[in-house]
mmCIF file of C-alpha atoms in Angstrom:
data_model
loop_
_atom_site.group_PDB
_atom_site.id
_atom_site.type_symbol
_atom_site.label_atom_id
_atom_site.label_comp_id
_atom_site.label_asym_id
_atom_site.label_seq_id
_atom_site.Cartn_x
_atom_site.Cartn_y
_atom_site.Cartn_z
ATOM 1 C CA UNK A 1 7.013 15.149 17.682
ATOM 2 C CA UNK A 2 5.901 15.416 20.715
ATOM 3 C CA UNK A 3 2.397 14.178 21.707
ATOM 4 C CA UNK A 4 -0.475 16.630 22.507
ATOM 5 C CA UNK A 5 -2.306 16.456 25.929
ATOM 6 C CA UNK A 6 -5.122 14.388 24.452
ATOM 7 C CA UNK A 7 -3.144 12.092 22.827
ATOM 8 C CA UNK A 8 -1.210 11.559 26.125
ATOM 9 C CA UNK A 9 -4.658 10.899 28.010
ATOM 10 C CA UNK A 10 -5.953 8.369 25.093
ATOM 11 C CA UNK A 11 -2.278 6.662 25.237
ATOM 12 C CA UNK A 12 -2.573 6.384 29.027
ATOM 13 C CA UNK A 13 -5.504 4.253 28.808
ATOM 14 C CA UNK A 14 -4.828 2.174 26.100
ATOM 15 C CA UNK A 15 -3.694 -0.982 26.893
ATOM 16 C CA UNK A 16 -0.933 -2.049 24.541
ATOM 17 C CA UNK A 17 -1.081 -5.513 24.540
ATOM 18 C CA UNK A 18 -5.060 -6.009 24.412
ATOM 19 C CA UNK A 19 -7.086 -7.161 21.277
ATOM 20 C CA UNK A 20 -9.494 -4.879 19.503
ATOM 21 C CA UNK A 21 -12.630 -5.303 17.017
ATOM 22 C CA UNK A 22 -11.839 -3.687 14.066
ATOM 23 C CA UNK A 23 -14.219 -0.725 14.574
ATOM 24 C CA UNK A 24 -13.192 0.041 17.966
ATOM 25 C CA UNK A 25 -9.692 -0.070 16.546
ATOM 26 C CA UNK A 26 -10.441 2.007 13.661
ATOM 27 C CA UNK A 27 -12.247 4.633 16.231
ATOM 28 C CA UNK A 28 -10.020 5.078 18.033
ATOM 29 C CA UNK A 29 -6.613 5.708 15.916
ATOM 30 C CA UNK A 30 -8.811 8.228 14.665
ATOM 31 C CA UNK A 31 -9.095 9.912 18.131
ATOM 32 C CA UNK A 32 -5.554 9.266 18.178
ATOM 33 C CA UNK A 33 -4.732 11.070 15.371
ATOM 34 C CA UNK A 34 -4.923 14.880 16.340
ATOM 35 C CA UNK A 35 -1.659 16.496 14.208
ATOM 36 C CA UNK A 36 -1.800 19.705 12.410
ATOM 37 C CA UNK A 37 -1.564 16.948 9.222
ATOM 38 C CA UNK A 38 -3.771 14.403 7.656
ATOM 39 C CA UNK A 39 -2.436 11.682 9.402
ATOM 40 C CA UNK A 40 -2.407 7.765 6.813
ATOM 41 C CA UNK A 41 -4.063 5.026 9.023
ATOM 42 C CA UNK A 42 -1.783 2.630 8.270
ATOM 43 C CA UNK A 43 -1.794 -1.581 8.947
ATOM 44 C CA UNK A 44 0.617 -4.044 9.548
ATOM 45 C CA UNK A 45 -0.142 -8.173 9.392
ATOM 46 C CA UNK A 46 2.635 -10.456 10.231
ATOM 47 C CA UNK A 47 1.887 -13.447 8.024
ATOM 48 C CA UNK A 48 3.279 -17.448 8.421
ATOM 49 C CA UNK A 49 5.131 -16.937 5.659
ATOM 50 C CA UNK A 50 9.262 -17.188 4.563
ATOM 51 C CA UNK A 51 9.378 -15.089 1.623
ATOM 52 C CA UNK A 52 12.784 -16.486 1.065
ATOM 53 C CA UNK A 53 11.166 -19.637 -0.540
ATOM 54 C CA UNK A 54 9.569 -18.483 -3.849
ATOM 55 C CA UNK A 55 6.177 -20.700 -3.126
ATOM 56 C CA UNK A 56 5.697 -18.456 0.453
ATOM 57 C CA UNK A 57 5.746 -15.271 -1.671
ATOM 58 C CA UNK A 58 2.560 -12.765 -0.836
ATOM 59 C CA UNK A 59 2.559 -9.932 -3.649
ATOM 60 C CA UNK A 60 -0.388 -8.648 -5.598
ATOM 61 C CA UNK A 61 -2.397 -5.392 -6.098
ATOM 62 C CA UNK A 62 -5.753 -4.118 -4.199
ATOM 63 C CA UNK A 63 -8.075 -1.534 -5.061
ATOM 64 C CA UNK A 64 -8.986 0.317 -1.782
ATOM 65 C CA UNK A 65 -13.080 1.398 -2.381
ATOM 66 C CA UNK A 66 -12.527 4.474 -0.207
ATOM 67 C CA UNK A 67 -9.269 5.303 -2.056
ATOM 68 C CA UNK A 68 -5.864 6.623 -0.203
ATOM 69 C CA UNK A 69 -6.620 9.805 0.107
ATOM 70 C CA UNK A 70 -2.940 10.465 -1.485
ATOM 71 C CA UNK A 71 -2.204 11.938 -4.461
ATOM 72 C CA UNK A 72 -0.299 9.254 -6.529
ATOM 73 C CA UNK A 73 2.132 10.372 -8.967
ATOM 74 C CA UNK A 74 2.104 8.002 -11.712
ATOM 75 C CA UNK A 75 5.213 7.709 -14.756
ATOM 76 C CA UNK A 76 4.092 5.806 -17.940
ATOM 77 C CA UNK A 77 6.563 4.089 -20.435
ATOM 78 C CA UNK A 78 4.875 4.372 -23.986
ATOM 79 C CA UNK A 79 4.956 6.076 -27.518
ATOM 80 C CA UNK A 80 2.457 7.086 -30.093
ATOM 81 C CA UNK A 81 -1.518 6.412 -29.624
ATOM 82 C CA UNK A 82 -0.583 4.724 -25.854
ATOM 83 C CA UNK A 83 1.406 7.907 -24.777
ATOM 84 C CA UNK A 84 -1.565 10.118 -25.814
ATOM 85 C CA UNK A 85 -3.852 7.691 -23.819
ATOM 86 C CA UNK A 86 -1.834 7.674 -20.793
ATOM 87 C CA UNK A 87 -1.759 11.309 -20.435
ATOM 88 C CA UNK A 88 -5.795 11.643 -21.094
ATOM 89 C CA UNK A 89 -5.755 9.088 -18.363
ATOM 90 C CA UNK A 90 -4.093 12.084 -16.079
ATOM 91 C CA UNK A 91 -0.749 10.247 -16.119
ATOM 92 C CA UNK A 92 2.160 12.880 -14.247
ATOM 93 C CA UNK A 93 4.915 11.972 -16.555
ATOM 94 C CA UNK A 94 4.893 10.052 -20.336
ATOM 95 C CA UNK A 95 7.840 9.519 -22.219
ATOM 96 C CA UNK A 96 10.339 6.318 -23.353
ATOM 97 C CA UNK A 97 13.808 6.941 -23.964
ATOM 98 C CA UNK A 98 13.885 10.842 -22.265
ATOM 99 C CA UNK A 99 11.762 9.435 -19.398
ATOM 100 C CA UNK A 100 14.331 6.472 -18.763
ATOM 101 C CA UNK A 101 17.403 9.106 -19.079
ATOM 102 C CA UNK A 102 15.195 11.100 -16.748
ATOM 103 C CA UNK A 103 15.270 8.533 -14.127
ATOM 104 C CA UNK A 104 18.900 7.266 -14.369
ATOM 105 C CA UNK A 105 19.413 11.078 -13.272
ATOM 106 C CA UNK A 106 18.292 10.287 -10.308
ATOM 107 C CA UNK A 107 14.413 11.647 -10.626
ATOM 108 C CA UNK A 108 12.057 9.405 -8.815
ATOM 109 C CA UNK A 109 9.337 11.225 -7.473
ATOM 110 C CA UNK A 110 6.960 8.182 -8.692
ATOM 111 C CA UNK A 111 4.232 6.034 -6.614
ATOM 112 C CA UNK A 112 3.844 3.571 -9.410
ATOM 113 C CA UNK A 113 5.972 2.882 -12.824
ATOM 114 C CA UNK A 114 3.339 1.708 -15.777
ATOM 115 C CA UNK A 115 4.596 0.525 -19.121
ATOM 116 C CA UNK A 116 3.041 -0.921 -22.431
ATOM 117 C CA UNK A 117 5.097 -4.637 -23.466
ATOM 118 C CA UNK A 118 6.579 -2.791 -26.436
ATOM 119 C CA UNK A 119 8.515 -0.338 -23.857
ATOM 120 C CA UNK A 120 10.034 -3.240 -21.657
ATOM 121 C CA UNK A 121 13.081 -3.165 -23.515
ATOM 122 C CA UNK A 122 14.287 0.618 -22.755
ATOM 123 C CA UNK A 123 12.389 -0.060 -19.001
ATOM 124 C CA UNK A 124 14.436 -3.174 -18.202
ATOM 125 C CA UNK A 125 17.617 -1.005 -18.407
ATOM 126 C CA UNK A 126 16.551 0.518 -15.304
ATOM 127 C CA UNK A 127 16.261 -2.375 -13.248
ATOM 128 C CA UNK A 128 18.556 -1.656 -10.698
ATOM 129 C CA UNK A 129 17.112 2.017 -10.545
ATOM 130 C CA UNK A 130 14.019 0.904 -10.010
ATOM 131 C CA UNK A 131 14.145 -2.436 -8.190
ATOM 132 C CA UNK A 132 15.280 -1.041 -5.075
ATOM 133 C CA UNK A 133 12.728 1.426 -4.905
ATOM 134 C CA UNK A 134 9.317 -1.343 -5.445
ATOM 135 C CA UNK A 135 8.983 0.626 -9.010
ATOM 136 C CA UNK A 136 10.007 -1.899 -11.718
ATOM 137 C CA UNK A 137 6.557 -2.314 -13.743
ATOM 138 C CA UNK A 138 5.527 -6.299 -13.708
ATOM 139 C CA UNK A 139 2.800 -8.114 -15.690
ATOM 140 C CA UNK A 140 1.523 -9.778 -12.941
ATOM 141 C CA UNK A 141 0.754 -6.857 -10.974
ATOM 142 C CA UNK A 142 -0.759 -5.349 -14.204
ATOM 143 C CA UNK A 143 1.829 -2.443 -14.489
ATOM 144 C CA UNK A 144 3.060 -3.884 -17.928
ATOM 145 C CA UNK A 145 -0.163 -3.457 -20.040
ATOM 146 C CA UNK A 146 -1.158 -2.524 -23.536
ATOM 147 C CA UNK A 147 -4.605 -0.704 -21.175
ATOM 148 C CA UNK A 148 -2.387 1.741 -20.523
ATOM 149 C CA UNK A 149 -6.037 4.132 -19.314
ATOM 150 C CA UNK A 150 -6.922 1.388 -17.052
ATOM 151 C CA UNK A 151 -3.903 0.947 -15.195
ATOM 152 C CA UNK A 152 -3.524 4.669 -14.828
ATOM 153 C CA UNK A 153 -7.289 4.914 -13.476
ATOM 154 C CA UNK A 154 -6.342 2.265 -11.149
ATOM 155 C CA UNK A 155 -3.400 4.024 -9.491
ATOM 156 C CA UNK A 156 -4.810 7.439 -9.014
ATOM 157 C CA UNK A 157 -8.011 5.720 -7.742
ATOM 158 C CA UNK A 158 -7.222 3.823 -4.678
ATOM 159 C CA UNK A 159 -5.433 0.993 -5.801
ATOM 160 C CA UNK A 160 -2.441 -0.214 -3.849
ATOM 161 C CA UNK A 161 0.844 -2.774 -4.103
ATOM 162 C CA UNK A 162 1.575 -5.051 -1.267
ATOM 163 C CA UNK A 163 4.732 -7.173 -1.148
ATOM 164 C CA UNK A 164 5.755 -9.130 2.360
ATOM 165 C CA UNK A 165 8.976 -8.710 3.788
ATOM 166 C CA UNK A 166 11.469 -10.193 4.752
ATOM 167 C CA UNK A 167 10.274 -11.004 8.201
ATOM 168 C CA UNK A 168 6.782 -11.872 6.919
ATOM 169 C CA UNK A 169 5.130 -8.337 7.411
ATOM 170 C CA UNK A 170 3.270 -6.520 5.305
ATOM 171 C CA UNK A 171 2.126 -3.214 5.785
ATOM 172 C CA UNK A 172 0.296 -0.155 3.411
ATOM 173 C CA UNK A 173 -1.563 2.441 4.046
ATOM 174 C CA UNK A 174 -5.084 2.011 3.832
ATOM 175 C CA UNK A 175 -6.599 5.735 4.181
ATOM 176 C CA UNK A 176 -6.547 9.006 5.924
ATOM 177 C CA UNK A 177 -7.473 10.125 9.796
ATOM 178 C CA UNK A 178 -9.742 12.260 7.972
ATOM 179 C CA UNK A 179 -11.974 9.721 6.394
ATOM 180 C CA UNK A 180 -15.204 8.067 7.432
ATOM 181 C CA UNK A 181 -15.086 4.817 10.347
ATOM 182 C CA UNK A 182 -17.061 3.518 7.487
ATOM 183 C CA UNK A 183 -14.577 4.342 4.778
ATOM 184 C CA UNK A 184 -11.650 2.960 6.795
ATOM 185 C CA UNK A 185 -13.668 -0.091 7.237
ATOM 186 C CA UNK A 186 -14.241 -0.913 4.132
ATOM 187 C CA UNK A 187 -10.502 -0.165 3.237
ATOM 188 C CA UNK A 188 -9.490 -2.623 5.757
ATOM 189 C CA UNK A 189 -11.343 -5.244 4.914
ATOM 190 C CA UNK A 190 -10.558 -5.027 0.850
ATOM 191 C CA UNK A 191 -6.544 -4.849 1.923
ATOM 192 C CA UNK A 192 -7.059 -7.634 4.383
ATOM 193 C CA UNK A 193 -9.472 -9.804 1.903
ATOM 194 C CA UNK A 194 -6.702 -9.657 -0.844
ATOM 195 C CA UNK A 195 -3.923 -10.413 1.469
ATOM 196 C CA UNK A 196 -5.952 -13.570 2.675
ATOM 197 C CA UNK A 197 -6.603 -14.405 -1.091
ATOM 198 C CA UNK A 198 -3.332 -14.321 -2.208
ATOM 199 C CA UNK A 199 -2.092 -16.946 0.340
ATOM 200 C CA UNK A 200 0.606 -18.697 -1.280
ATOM 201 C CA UNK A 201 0.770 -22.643 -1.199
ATOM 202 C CA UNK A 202 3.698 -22.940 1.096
ATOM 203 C CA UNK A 203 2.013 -21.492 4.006
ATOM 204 C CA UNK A 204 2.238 -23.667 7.136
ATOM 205 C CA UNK A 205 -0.019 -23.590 10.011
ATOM 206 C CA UNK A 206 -1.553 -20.200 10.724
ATOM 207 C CA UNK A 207 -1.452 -17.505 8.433
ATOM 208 C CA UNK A 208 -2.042 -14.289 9.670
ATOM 209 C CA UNK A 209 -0.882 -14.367 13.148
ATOM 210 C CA UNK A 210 -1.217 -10.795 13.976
ATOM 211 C CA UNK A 211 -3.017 -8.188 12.822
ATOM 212 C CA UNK A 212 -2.263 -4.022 13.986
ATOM 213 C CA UNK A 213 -3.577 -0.607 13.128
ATOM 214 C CA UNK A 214 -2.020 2.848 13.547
ATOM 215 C CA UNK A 215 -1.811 6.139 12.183
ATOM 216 C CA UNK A 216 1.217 8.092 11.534
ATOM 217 C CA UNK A 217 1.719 9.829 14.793
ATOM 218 C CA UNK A 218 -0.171 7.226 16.945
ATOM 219 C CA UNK A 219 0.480 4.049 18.375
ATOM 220 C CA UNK A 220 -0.390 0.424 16.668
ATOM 221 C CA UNK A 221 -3.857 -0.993 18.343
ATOM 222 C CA UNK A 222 -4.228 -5.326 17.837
ATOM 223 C CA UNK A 223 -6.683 -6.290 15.836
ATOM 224 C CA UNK A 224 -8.460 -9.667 17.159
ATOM 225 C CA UNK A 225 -7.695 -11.612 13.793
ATOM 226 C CA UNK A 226 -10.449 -13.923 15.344
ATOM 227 C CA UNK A 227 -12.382 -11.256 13.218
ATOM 228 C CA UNK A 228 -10.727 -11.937 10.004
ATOM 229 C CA UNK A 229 -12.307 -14.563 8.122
ATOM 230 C CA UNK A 230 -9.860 -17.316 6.220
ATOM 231 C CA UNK A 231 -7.164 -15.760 8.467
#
């Protein structure tokens, strides 16, 4: 897509390889972001970590205050009472056995895969379906629960997975172009807080080394992660 004529005078004067504060970062990807769409703001962090080695692992879940601003489309693996609960919880899709069948046919239009204990046994057969995609529910991230109405109030209110890659990035969105500086603010520094919290033990020497903002259509602005505290 080709850029607009006031995104090509902001680009012109951005320097690329200069460090930003936060909110002058935050202000301007939103001046940046000028498409017919809702652009996400989106961030990146490139961490001192080899996720190869189990203790460098960086994985966990964040609730965002401001939300996403996306509409998350949430499955749920349970019978009986929890089925009933999940779907008063405004789950999209409930089922066990139909709902697994479901996805083996190839239907994945999910943003996050919730189960209760008891279904893990029909869910586990789907590993390879849903592995690849970041959807297999996991206790620790607290997507295999018996608070089945929790977990589904979580996902459709702002709360986000992160999971570093293989080249020690991570990267989410953390709001819309629409939102408040304030909003996006806050968003930032709840994904940022829980990434620096859940610093594994075999981290060596620095751990976030870099630190970038963007939105979809615009280009990624350095953070100065002399900003981020425990970084």
């Amino acid at each position: 897509m080709a850029m607009n004529k006031k995104q090509k005078n902001i680009a012109e004067k951005l320097d690329r390889d200069a460090l930003h504060s936060v909110d002058d970062a935050i202000k301007t990807v939103k001046e940046f972001a000028s498409s017919k769409f809702d652009e996400t703001v989106e961030i990146a962090l490139n961490l001192g970590v080899d996720p190869r080695h189990a203790d460098q692992m960086v994985r966990g879940m964040v609730s965002l205050p401001s939300g996403t601003g996306k509409d998350m489309r949430v499955a749920v693996f349970a019978k009986g009472d929890k089925a009933e609960e999940a779907k008063k919880a405004g789950a999209d899709v409930v089922g066990a056995e139909d709902l697994m069948e479901t996805m083996q046919g190839g239907d994945l239009n999910f943003d996050r895969v919730i189960a209760t204990p008891d279904m893990m046994g029909v869910v586990g057969r789907l590993g390879k379906v849903l592995g690849p995609k970041g959807l297999m529910p996991n206790p620790k991230l607290g997507t295999v629960t018996p608070d089945v109405t929790k977990a589904v109030g979580d996902a459709k209110g702002g709360q986000v997975e992160f999971r570093v890659e293989k080249a020690g990035i991570v990267h989410s969105g953390i709001g819309k172009a629409s939102f408040s500086e304030k909003d996006l603010r806050a968003n930032f520094d709840a994904f940022v807080g829980a990434i620096v919290k859940a610093k594994p033990s075999g981290a060596k020497g620095k751990y976030v080394k870099k630190v970038a903002i963007s939105s979809t259509m615009g280009p990624g602005l350095k953070i100065n992660t002399s900003e981020i505290e425990g970084a």
